[in-house]
mmCIF file of C-alpha atoms in Angstrom:
data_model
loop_
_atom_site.group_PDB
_atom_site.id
_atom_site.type_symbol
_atom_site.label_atom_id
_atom_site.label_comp_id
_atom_site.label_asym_id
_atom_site.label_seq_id
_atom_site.Cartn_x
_atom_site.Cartn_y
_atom_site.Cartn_z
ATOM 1 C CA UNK A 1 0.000 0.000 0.000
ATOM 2 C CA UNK A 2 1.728 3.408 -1.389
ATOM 3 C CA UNK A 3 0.407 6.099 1.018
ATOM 4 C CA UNK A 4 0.867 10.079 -0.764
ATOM 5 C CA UNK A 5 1.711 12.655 0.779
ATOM 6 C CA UNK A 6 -1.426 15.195 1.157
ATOM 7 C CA UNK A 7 -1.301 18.431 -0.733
ATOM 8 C CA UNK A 8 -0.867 21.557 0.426
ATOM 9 C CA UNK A 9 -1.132 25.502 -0.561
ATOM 10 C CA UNK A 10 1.210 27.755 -0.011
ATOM 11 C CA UNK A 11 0.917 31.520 0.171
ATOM 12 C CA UNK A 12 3.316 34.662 0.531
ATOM 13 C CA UNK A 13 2.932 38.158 1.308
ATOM 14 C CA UNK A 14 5.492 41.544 1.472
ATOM 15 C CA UNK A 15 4.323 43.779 3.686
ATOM 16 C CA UNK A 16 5.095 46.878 3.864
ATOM 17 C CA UNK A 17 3.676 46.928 0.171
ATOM 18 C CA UNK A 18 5.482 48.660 -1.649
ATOM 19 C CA UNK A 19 8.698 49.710 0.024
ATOM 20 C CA UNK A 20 11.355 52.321 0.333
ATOM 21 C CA UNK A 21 14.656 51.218 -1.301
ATOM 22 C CA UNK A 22 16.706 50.755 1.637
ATOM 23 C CA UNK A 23 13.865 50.021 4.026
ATOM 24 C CA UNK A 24 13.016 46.711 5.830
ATOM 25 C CA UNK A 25 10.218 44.388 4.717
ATOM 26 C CA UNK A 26 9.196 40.904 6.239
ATOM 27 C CA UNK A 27 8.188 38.203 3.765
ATOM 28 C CA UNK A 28 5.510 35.926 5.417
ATOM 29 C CA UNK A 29 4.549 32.306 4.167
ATOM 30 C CA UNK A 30 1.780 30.507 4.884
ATOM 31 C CA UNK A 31 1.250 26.779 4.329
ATOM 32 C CA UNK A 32 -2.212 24.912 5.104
ATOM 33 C CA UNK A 33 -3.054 21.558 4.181
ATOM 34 C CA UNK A 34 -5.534 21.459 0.477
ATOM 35 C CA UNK A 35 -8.131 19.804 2.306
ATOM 36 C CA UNK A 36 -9.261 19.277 6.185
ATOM 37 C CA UNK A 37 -7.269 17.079 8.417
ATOM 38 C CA UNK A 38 -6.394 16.966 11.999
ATOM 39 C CA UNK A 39 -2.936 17.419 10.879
ATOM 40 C CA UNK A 40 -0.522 20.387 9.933
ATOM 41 C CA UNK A 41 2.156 20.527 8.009
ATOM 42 C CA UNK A 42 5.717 21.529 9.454
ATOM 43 C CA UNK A 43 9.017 21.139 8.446
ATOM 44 C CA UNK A 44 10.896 24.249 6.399
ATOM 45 C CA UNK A 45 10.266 27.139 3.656
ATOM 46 C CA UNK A 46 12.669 28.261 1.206
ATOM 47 C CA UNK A 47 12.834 32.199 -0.025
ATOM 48 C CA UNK A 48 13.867 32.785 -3.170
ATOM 49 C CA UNK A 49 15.007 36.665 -4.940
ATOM 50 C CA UNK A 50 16.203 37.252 -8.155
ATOM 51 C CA UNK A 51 15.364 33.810 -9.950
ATOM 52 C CA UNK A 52 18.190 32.686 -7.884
ATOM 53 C CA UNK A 53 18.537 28.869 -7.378
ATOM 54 C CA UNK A 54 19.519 29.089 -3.969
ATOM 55 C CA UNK A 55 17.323 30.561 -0.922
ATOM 56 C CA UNK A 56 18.001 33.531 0.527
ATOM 57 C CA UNK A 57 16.594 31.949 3.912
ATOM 58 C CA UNK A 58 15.005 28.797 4.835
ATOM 59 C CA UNK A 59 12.863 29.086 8.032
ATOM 60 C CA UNK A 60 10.514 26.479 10.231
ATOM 61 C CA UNK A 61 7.261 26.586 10.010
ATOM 62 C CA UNK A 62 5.339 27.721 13.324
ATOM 63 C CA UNK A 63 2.047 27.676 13.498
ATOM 64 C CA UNK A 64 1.500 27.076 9.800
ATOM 65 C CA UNK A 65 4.008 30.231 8.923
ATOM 66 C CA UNK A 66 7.533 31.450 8.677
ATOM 67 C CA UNK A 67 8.792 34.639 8.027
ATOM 68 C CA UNK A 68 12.043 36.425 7.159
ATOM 69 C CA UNK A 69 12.803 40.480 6.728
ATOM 70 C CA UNK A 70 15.408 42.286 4.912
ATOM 71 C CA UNK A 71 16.470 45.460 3.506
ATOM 72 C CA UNK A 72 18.499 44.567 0.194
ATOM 73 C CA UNK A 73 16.378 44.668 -1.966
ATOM 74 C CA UNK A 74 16.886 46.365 -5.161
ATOM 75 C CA UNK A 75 14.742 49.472 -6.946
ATOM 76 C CA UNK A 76 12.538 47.378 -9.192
ATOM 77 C CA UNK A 77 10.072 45.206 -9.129
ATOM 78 C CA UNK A 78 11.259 42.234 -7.446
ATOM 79 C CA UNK A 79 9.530 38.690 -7.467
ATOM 80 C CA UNK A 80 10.274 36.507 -4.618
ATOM 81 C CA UNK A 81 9.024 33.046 -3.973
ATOM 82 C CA UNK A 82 8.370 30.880 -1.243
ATOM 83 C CA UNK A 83 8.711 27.130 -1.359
ATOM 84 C CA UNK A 84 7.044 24.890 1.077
ATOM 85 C CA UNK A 85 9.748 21.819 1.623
ATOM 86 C CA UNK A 86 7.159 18.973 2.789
ATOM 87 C CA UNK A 87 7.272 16.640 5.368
ATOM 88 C CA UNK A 88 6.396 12.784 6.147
ATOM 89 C CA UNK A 89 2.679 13.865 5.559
ATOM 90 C CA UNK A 90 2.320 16.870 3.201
ATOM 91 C CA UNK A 91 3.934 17.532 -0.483
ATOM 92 C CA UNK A 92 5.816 20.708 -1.050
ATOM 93 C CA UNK A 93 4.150 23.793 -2.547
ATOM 94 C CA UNK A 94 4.992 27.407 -3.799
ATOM 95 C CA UNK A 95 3.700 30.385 -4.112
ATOM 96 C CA UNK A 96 5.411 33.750 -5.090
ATOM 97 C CA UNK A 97 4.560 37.537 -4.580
ATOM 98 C CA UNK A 98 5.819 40.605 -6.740
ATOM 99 C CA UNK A 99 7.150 43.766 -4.581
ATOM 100 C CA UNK A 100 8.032 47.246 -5.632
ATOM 101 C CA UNK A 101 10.661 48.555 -3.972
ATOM 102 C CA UNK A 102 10.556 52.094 -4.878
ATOM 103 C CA UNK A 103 13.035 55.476 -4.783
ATOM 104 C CA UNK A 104 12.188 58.672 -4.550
ATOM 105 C CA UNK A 105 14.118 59.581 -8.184
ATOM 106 C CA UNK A 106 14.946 57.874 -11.110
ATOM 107 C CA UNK A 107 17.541 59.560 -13.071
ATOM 108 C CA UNK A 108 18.869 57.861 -16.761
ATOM 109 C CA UNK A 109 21.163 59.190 -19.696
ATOM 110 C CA UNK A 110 23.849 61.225 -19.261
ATOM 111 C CA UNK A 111 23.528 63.675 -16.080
ATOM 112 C CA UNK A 112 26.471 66.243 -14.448
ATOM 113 C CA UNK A 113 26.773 65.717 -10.527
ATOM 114 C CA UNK A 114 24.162 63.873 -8.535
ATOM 115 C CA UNK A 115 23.710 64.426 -5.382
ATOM 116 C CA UNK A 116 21.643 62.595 -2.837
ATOM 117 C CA UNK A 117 19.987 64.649 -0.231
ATOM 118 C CA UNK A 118 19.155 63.197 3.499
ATOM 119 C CA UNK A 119 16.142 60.926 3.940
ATOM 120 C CA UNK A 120 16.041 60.707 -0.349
ATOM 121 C CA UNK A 121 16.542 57.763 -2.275
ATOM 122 C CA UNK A 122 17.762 57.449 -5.916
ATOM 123 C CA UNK A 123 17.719 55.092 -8.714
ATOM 124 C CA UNK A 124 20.713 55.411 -11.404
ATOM 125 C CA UNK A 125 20.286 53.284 -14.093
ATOM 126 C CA UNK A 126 21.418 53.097 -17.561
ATOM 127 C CA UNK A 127 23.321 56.410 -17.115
ATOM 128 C CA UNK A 128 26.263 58.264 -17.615
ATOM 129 C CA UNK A 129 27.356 60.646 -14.791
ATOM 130 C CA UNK A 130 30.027 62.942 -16.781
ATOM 131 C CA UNK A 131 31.026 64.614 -13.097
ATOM 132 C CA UNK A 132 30.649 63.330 -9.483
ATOM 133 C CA UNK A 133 28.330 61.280 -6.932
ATOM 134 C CA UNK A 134 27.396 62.934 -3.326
ATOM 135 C CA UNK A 135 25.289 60.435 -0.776
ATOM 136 C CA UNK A 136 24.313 62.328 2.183
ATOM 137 C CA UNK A 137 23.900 61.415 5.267
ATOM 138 C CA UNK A 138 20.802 59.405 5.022
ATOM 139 C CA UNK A 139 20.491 59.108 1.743
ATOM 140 C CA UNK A 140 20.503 55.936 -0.158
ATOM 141 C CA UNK A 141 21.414 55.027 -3.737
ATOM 142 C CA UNK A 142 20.755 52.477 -5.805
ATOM 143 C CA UNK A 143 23.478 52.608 -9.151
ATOM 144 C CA UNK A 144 22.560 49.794 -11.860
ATOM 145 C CA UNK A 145 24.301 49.345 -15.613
ATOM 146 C CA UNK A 146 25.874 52.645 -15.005
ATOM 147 C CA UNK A 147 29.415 54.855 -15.057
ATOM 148 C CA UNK A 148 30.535 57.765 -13.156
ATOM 149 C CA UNK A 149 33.210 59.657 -14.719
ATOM 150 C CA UNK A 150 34.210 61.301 -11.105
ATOM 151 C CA UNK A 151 34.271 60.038 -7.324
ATOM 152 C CA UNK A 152 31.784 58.602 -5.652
ATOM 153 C CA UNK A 153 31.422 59.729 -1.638
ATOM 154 C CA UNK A 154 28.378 57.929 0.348
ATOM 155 C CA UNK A 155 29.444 59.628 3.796
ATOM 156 C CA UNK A 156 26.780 57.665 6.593
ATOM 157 C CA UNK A 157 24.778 56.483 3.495
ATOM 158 C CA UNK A 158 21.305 54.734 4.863
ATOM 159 C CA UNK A 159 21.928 52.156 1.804
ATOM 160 C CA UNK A 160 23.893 51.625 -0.875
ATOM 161 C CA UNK A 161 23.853 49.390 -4.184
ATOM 162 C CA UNK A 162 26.250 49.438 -6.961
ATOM 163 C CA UNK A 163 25.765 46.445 -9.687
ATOM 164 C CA UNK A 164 27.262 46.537 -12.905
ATOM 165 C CA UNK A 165 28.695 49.515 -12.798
ATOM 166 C CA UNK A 166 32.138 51.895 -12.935
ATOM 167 C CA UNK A 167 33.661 54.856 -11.640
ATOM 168 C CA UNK A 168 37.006 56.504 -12.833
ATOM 169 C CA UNK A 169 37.569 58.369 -9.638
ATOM 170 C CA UNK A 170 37.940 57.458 -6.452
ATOM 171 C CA UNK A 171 35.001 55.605 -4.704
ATOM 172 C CA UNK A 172 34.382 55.955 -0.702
ATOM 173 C CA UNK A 173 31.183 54.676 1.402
ATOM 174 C CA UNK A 174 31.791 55.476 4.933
ATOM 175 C CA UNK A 175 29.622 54.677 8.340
ATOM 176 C CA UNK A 176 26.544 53.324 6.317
ATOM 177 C CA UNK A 177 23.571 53.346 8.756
ATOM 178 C CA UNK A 178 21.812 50.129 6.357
ATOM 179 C CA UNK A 179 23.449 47.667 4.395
ATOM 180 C CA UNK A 180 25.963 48.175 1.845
ATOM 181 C CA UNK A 181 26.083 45.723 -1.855
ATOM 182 C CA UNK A 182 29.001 46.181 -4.299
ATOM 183 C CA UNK A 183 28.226 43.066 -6.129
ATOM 184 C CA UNK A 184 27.541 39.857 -5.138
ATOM 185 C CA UNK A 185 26.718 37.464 -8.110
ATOM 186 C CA UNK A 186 25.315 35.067 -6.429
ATOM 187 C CA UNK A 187 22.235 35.559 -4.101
ATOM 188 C CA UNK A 188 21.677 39.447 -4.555
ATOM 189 C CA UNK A 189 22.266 38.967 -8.398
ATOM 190 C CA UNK A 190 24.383 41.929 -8.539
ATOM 191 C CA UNK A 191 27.289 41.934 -11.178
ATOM 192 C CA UNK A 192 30.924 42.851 -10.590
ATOM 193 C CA UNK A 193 31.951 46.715 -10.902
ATOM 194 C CA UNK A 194 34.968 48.326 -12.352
ATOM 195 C CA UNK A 195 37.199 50.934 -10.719
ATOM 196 C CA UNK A 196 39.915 53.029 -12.320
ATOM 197 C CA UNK A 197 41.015 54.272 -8.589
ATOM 198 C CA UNK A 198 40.663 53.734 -5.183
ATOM 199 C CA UNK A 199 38.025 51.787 -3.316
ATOM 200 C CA UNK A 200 37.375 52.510 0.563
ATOM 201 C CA UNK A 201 34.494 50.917 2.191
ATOM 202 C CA UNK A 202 34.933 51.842 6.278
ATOM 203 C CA UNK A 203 33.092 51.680 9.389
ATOM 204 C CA UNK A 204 30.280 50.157 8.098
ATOM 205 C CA UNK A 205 28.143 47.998 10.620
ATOM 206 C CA UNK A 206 25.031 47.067 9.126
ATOM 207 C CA UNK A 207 26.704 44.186 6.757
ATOM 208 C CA UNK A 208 28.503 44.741 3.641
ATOM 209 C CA UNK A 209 29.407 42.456 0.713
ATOM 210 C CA UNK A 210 31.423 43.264 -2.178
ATOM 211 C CA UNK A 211 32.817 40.043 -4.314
ATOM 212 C CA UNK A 212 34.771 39.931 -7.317
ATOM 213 C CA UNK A 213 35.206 43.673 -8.490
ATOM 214 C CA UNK A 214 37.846 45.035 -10.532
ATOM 215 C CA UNK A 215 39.830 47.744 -9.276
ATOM 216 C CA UNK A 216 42.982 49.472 -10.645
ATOM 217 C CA UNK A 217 43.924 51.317 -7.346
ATOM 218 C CA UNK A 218 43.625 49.662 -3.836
ATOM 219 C CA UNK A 219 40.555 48.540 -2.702
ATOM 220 C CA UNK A 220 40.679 49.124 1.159
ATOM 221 C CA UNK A 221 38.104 47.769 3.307
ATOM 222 C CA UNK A 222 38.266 48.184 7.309
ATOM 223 C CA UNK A 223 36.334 48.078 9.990
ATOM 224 C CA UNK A 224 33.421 46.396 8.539
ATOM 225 C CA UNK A 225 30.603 44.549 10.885
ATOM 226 C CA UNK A 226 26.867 43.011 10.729
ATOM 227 C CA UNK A 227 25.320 40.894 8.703
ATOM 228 C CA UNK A 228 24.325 41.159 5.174
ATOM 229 C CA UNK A 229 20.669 41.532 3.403
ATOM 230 C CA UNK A 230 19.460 38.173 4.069
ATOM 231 C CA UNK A 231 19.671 35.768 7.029
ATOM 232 C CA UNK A 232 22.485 32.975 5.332
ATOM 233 C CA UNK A 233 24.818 36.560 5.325
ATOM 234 C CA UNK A 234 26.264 36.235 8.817
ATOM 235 C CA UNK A 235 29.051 38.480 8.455
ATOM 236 C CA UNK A 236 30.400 40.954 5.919
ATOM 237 C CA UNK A 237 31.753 39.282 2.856
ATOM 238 C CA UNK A 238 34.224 40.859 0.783
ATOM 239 C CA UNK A 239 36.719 39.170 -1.091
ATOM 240 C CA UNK A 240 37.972 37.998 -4.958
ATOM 241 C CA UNK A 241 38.721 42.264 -5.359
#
């Protein structure tokens, strides 16, 4: 006698909906068996960002749901998806949600200096910055597909993103209140950068990760703590520049 393993349904929500680049939201699954039974289904649930193959976090089920929150996100519209593992009694399910994470400006093209003013967020995608980037204190910045012909300066940033990207002068993010990406091609799908000078990222506690980028001048990093965007990024991780 072959016994199968009840179905399930899985759902997932983002809330908030939408969100603030740079701002935390909390992913919640919930998993119910398809049709009644005095039993519930436990075990684990994968998250998933970016079309990655590998989770971003796998959490127990309590109570019929797990959660995870994080901050890394991306300006975009970002689809993540939550896969119920199964157990001895109930098959696996998914279920995915679509989030905006929103900035406050969007600039493209060619542009002169850009500056980023406290408690502001910017997108820079697709452009060409023929002068210099300013992150205020609080200000975030998300720069995608882009090059800076000047320096970059993110002085107590509240997040930062570069991805695919360059900058011919020299590049400093300092003190970051919120998490700091300068590529990581794995999980947060973010592409190696290019640097024709120097690369200091300093005092920032609220995780960091830069893998793999290519930099002419030093790239100095120091004083670095906390963990990264999602729950598997226990410490900073920076390395392979």
């Amino acid at each position: 006698l072959t016994v199968s393993a009840a179905p399930t349904v899985t759902n997932v929500t983002a809330r908030p909906s939408p969100v603030a680049f740079g701002k935390k939201v909390t992913f919640t699954a919930t998993v119910a068996a398809s049709s009644a039974t005095t039993l519930h289904p436990t075990g684990t649930v994968s998250f998933f960002a970016y079309g990655q193959p590998t989770p971003v976090a796998t959490v127990a089920l309590s109570l019929g749901k797990a959660s995870f929150g994080t901050s890394g996100l991306g300006v975009g519209h970002q689809v993540v998806s939550a896969m119920y593992n199964g157990d001895a009694n109930f098959a696996p399910s998914k279920a995915l949600t679509t989030l905006a994470v929103t900035a406050t400006q969007t600039l493209t093209g060619t542009v002169a200096n850009v500056t980023v003013k406290t408690g502001t967020s910017m997108l820079l995608t697709s452009a060409t910055v023929t002068g210099s980037i300013t992150v205020q204190a609080g200000g975030a910045i998300d720069i995608e597909d882009s090059s800076v012909q000047g320096t970059i300066k993110a002085t107590a940033p509240s997040a930062f993103r570069m991805c695919q990207s360059g900058a011919s002068g020299n590049v400093s993010v300092t003190n970051a209140t919120g998490f700091v990406l300068m590529s990581d091609p794995g999980d947060d799908a973010c592409l190696a950068n290019g640097f024709a000078a120097n690369v200091l990222l300093d005092a920032n506690h609220h995780g960091v990760e830069a893998i793999n980028n290519l930099a002419d001048g030093t790239f100095t990093a120091t004083n670095n703590t906390g963990a990264g965007a999602f729950p598997e990024d226990n410490i900073p991780e920076i390395t392979g520049n």
